[in-house]
Amino acid sequence: MTRYILGRVIQMVPVLFGVLLLVFSITNIIPGDPVLLMLDVKYSEKEYKEMQAYLGLDKPLYIQFYNHVKGVLKGNLGKSIRTREPVTKKILERFPSTFVLALAAMLIVVIVSIPVGVIAALKQNSKIDYICMIGAEIGISMPIFWLGIMMILLFSLYLGWLPAGGRGEPPDLLHLIMPAFCLATPYMAMTARLTRSCMLEVLRENYIVAARSRGFPEWQIVLRHALRNAMIPVVTNLGLQLSRLLGGALVIEVVFRWPGMGALAYDAIMERDYPVLMGVVLIVAVIFILVNLVVDLSYTFFDPRIRYDTRKG
Amino acid sequence: MADSNILEIIDLRTHFFTDEGVVKAVDGVNLTVPEGESVGLVGESGSGKSMTAFSILRLIPDPPGKIVSGQILLRGQDLLKLPERQMRSIRGKKISMIFQEPSTSMNPSFTIGSQIEEAIRFHQEGRASDVREKALAVLRSVKIPDPRRILSQYPHELSGGMLQRVMIAIAISCEPDLLICDEPTTALDVSTQAQIITLLNELRSQRKTSFLFITHDLGVLSWICTYAAVMYAGKIVEYADIRSLIRTPRHPYTRALIGASPRLDCDRDALSSIPGTVPNLIEPPAGCRFHPRCGRAETICSSQTPSLKEEERGHWVACFTERNGDGAENA
Ligand SMILES: Nc1ncnc2c1ncn2[C@@H]1O[C@H](COP(=O)(O)OP(=O)(O)O)[C@@H](O)[C@H]1O
Ligand SMILES: [Mg+2]
């Protein structure tokens, strides 16, 4: 197992290098000159040169990239062009917000959709089943930013029940409800549908009939014999979705002014604060890769047929 | 027939209500398993053998399946009338079943030990250490080498033959009165097949368990069974003790089955060499369901359905051309 993890960590190196290169290229391709943003509307050639040198943007691109990579290896993500604060500090300030948002959404997904999917499967073709599945269909087809805006209109502006944005001072649950639900919606829908179909499939398996032939009560068949096997593809999918959910969180943060890394990246783009943007993207990429690793490892818990250290598969 | 029957199936009908129509998988089956005997149920694939067995334990997937009518008497008690709760105390305790494909019949997510112990714990009280001892004992009784190691292994780590032994171990762990075997050796290779049959034969003589043994292999049938029923398209067409069935088969279908296998003991796939195919069970042929494939069919065969009649003592046949005792001429 440790060898497997080590291998995966080593694989991260080229991926992260690629990410660095890509982000660096993009920041240099998109229009907008950070030097101009730092200067007065009227500036002299000399002022421009000085500012460029101050920001380290006067050197050739490959030197800039080399310096950037060198900094990253030392754990130094550079300084914000705008505020001159270390990028690491900015990200560390924002990371907990994103984490809390994603975690809350994931919890909602798991707590709501797995029972819903199981019940829909057990009551296949009943009214409950139809209601659940139509709900899921709607949940999947709504873009989350639109849903977010509609929720703000309804719950904040019209009903006045929930705050429209921010995290609260100090952060509270009330501010978390809407963004988390909004972020969770498509994943809830997808997961409920998948849970249902996996349950239906597993319930037709021979070992379920065999378990029934031993006289076990229905709850034992469902909860012990069926659910665990049905969860294998669901957990796989949740794992795959976890990265996408993080991506969705970045969007939701902008809609709800949730002070996380998404909002930070958004502001960085708007202000052409490239070091901050590159830092956020790099950290997000690292998080994606780590999340996927943890998800892969968690399969072994659910499916004993996968054992990374004894088998190749 | 013997004076006491452990199982008596009377006019059982199990139908599947599908979009294409009603599949009459089991359509008026009569079958008895005498106490302590081993009754074979033989027939081509798709003739309704498994669904007959599943009906006994009320394991028919519903929807689309339903037991529409009939009686299934276990020592006189009609299982079809029992509430589900009581039925659960029959399953695995009074009647156990082993299945055709051992590799898909064990839950892949649990160790062998936890699956055996689950069954033992469910049907009888006992301390945890007793349960483990019982599991080891039952694994030993099916001749599994190194049972202690097997307990902690997962199904995918065992061979098909080993898994079938484990399935048998689970099935006999609560000492059932009746063991239903649904083609337990079909998925196994020949030598493993022989070992499993030998094991089942030993268990039967030691434990006085009655067997309902489903197979499409006449060699296996004559090896393990004392009685045999021949099933065709949802109906039993012949029932007799194994000797008279093999030596003097009366139904043309049984004769075709036996005729198609040159040597009983090496027969593999005799049933596929009978001309024609098993009829569609949604709209089966009128009259005797075998008549389109039967060389001796008369006009009556296509209009009326023959019922199972005791043509000789203990030898039941459902065929018009076999009436009036002219069986000898064709034997
Ligand atoms: N779930 C089901 N839905 C529809 N038809 C079914 C279902 N299960 C079995 N059948 C039908 O029942 C018939 C008998 O099947 P089965 O008892 O498994 O045959 P055997 O065991 O003799 O090979 C087959 O024609 C099959 O198509
Ligand atoms: Mg079958």
CSV table of C-alpha atoms in Angstrom, one decimal, chain A residues 206-207 209-210 212-218 220 224-225 228-229 232 302 304-305 307 311, chain B residues 54 59 88 91-92 99 104-110 114 118-119 122-123 154 156 167 170:
chain,number,residue,atom,x,y,z
A,206,ASN,CA,-27.4,-14.1,-7.6
A,207,TYR,CA,-25.9,-13.5,-4.2
A,209,VAL,CA,-31.2,-14.4,-4.1
A,210,ALA,CA,-28.8,-16.7,-2.2
A,212,ARG,CA,-32.8,-14.5,0.6
A,213,SER,CA,-32.7,-18.3,0.4
A,214,ARG,CA,-31.1,-18.2,3.9
A,215,GLY,CA,-34.1,-16.6,5.4
A,216,PHE,CA,-32.6,-13.2,6.2
A,217,PRO,CA,-35.1,-10.4,6.7
A,218,GLU,CA,-35.4,-7.8,4.0
A,220,GLN,CA,-30.6,-7.2,6.3
A,224,ARG,CA,-25.9,-5.5,4.6
A,225,HIS,CA,-25.8,-7.4,1.3
A,228,ARG,CA,-22.5,-2.2,0.4
A,229,ASN,CA,-22.0,-3.5,-3.1
A,232,ILE,CA,-18.9,0.8,-4.8
A,302,PHE,CA,-15.6,-1.0,-0.1
A,304,PRO,CA,-12.0,-6.2,-1.2
A,305,ARG,CA,-11.3,-7.3,-4.8
A,307,ARG,CA,-5.9,-4.5,-3.1
A,311,ARG,CA,-2.6,-7.3,-7.1
B,54,PHE,CA,-37.5,-20.8,-6.6
B,59,LEU,CA,-38.0,-16.4,-4.2
B,88,ARG,CA,-38.3,-16.7,6.4
B,91,ARG,CA,-35.7,-20.7,4.3
B,92,GLY,CA,-32.2,-21.8,5.2
B,99,PHE,CA,-27.2,-22.5,-6.9
B,104,THR,CA,-21.8,-15.2,-8.3
B,105,SER,CA,-23.8,-16.7,-5.5
B,106,MET,CA,-21.5,-15.5,-2.7
B,107,ASN,CA,-21.4,-11.8,-1.7
B,108,PRO,CA,-18.1,-10.4,-3.0
B,109,SER,CA,-17.7,-7.9,-0.2
B,110,PHE,CA,-17.7,-10.2,2.7
B,114,SER,CA,-18.6,-13.8,7.9
B,118,GLU,CA,-24.2,-14.9,9.4
B,119,ALA,CA,-26.3,-17.9,8.4
B,122,PHE,CA,-29.3,-16.2,12.1
B,123,HIS,CA,-31.0,-19.5,12.7
B,154,TYR,CA,-13.0,-13.5,0.1
B,156,HIS,CA,-12.8,-14.1,-5.4
B,167,MET,CA,-22.2,-22.9,-0.6
B,170,ILE,CA,-23.8,-22.7,4.3
